Amino acid sequence: MSSGTKYIFVTGGVTSSLGKGIISASLGKLLQARGFTVTIQKFDPYINIDPGTLNPYEHGECYVTDDGAETDLDLGHYERFLNVRTSQANNVTTGRIYNNVITKERKGEYLGKTVQVVPHITDEIKRNMFLLGETGQYDFIITEIGGSVGDIESLPFVEAVRQVRWDLGSNNALVIHLTLIPYLSAAKELKTKPTQHSVKELLSYGIQPDILVCRTEHPLSMEIRKKLALFCNVNLNSVIEAIDADTIYDVPLLMKKEKLDERVLAKLKMTTKHEPDLEQWKIFLGKLKNPLNEVTIGLVGKYVSLPDAYKSIAEAFIHAGSQNDCKVNLKWISSEDIHKDTVETIIGSLDAVLVAPGFGERGLEGKIEAIKYVREHKIPFLGICLGMQCAVVEFARNVLHLDASTTELNPKTKHPVIDMMEEQKKITNKGGTMRLGSYDCKIKKGSKAHHIYGDTLIQERHRHRYEFNNKYLEQMEEAGLKGTGVNPESGLIEIVELKDHPWFVGVQFHPELKSTVLSPHPLFVKFVAAAMEYKGK
Ligand code: GLN
């Protein structure tokens, strides 16, 4: 472990979905705003090697990092808050830990020993907990432990936290426990008992939390704070209120008001460099909360009943909206609802349409129908990944009059305008086998993409198996659908845009993954601006 690096662990109790990711990201932001270097990592107790194979309905979006890791959506929050890139090392699951240990065992690296949860699994967890710290780049490593304390699955992680804290001592490692203080409306009272039980549970594993962060719908009175402090053995000033916020982007400021960062620094015996500099953050929030304009943008997708499935897209619109002083109302539209008879009613009144990423689905025809409508009616359009592929299929069918499709939907189509790459055809494993991570994209001078990015060489992240089929490029370009972004090594088309349309762009990559509070993504910024212009007409 790196000397000087401080370790902060964030556990959760009482229920899941309390927002450990947002609390971790907010604390990270405050420390960073004081001039410290920070990264955040998440340890997830499930057996999948990574969330790449998980259904978004169950687990929300799969967030892809520059190095091609398929990770938990909380890493998206870490990047959006800190504006610092994460990588595979920032997300580790039980599956990966066991996989590493079993691989070592097969190589004979345990020298005849019985391989056990303690110490072998816990040692492997600890090794991973220290990986980023050992680079020497960080003053603080914040480690979020997925799940809730008391789950069978999270036990080895909790034990590893106990050991790290013991090994490093209380000046170098601390534990923040995030918990829920429920409000009983009949009694008109906030209740501390679930938190007391949750802390007892942690104590039974040998961990005394240093700080309690309490999710609550109502302010915590001094009486409640005293009660929590007394029964959970924490200092009164280490009972931190985390009241429900209008936006997740308020949370760093709320945590600052509660002095979470100051408590952390004091407990870890760090002298503070300066007060948090949150000027830029406040400007972003000010613009977000005082919009001068408003647009309604349709998000056509498959998983619209669970907005977490498109988390990064929704957040990218918040960043881009603020930049444009514009409130973006996202209208979630299930592609399966769109057909010839409904398209006008559903799409007709929107100021812009985004067709979302997705995999092998029935709703594809609805997406194509929506794209036909926005192409013909000159409504601003952004297609991401599958959305771009649908735009290509739509153009081939309705402009080139080809009996075309993507081989994902119809493997026997006469005109496979979107097809699987040769390398992909040989792959049978599902996990981690797509075209993943950051790739270069060369942009044609004078194109809309060039105007948007203000650059001719960009890097964007990918997660897909199918590609634009270059056999059709010439035909498409002649008819007005231009390939304006190309991978310089493989020649694969990464961006398409329509001539004679005010704003029609399809991208094979996922721009939403790189949008952050301090650098909103140009594609989203310009797309929102196009929606404002369309509305103003
Ligand atoms: N299903 C498509 C592919 O694999 C698109 C994937 C996506 O939208 N992320 O190429």
Coordinates of N, CA and C and ligand atoms in Angstrom, one line a residue, residues 356-361 364 367 384-387 389 406 408 418-420 434 462-467 508 510, ligand 1:
A356 N -32.1 5.5 -28.7 CA -31.2 5.0 -27.7 C -30.4 3.8 -28.1
P357 N -29.4 3.4 -27.4 CA -28.7 2.2 -27.6 C -29.5 1.0 -27.2
G358 N -29.2 -0.2 -27.6 CA -29.9 -1.4 -27.2 C -29.4 -2.6 -27.9
F359 N -30.1 -3.7 -27.6 CA -29.6 -5.0 -28.1 C -30.8 -5.8 -28.6
G360 N -30.6 -6.5 -29.7 CA -31.5 -7.5 -30.4 C -32.9 -7.5 -29.9
E361 N -33.7 -6.6 -30.5 CA -35.0 -6.3 -29.9 C -36.1 -6.2 -30.9
L364 N -37.3 -2.6 -32.6 CA -36.4 -2.0 -33.7 C -37.3 -1.3 -34.8
K367 N -38.4 2.1 -33.8 CA -37.3 3.1 -33.8 C -37.1 3.5 -35.3
I384 N -27.8 7.0 -31.1 CA -26.6 6.5 -30.4 C -26.5 5.0 -30.6
C385 N -25.4 4.5 -31.1 CA -25.1 3.1 -31.2 C -26.3 2.4 -32.0
L386 N -27.1 1.6 -31.3 CA -28.2 1.0 -32.1 C -29.1 2.0 -32.8
G387 N -29.2 3.2 -32.2 CA -29.9 4.3 -32.8 C -29.3 4.8 -34.1
Q389 N -27.5 2.8 -35.9 CA -27.6 1.6 -36.9 C -29.0 1.7 -37.5
T406 N -30.4 -4.9 -40.3 CA -29.2 -5.2 -39.6 C -29.3 -6.7 -39.4
E408 N -28.4 -8.2 -37.0 CA -28.8 -8.5 -35.6 C -30.3 -8.9 -35.5
I418 N -26.1 -3.1 -41.9 CA -25.3 -3.2 -40.6 C -25.1 -4.7 -40.4
D419 N -23.8 -5.0 -40.2 CA -23.4 -6.4 -40.1 C -22.3 -6.6 -39.0
M420 N -22.2 -7.8 -38.6 CA -21.2 -8.1 -37.6 C -19.8 -8.1 -38.2
M434 N -17.5 -7.7 -26.8 CA -17.9 -6.7 -27.8 C -16.7 -5.8 -28.1
H462 N -16.9 2.7 -27.0 CA -17.8 1.8 -27.7 C -18.3 0.7 -26.9
R463 N -19.4 0.1 -27.3 CA -19.9 -1.1 -26.7 C -20.9 -1.8 -27.7
H464 N -20.4 -2.5 -28.7 CA -21.3 -3.1 -29.7 C -20.6 -4.2 -30.5
R465 N -21.4 -5.0 -31.2 CA -20.9 -6.1 -32.0 C -21.0 -5.8 -33.5
Y466 N -22.0 -5.0 -33.8 CA -22.4 -4.8 -35.2 C -21.8 -3.4 -35.7
E467 N -21.6 -3.3 -37.0 CA -21.0 -2.1 -37.6 C -21.7 -1.7 -38.9
Q508 N -21.8 5.7 -33.7 CA -21.7 4.3 -33.4 C -21.2 4.2 -31.9
H510 N -20.7 5.9 -27.8 CA -21.5 6.4 -26.7 C -21.0 7.7 -26.1
Ligands
GLN1 N1 -26.9 -4.2 -30.6 C1 -26.1 -3.3 -31.3 C2 -24.7 -3.9 -31.5 O1 -24.3 -4.8 -30.7 C3 -25.9 -2.0 -30.7 C4 -25.4 -2.0 -29.3 C5 -25.6 -0.7 -28.5 O2 -26.5 0.0 -28.9 N2 -24.8 -0.5 -27.5 O3 -23.9 -3.5 -32.3

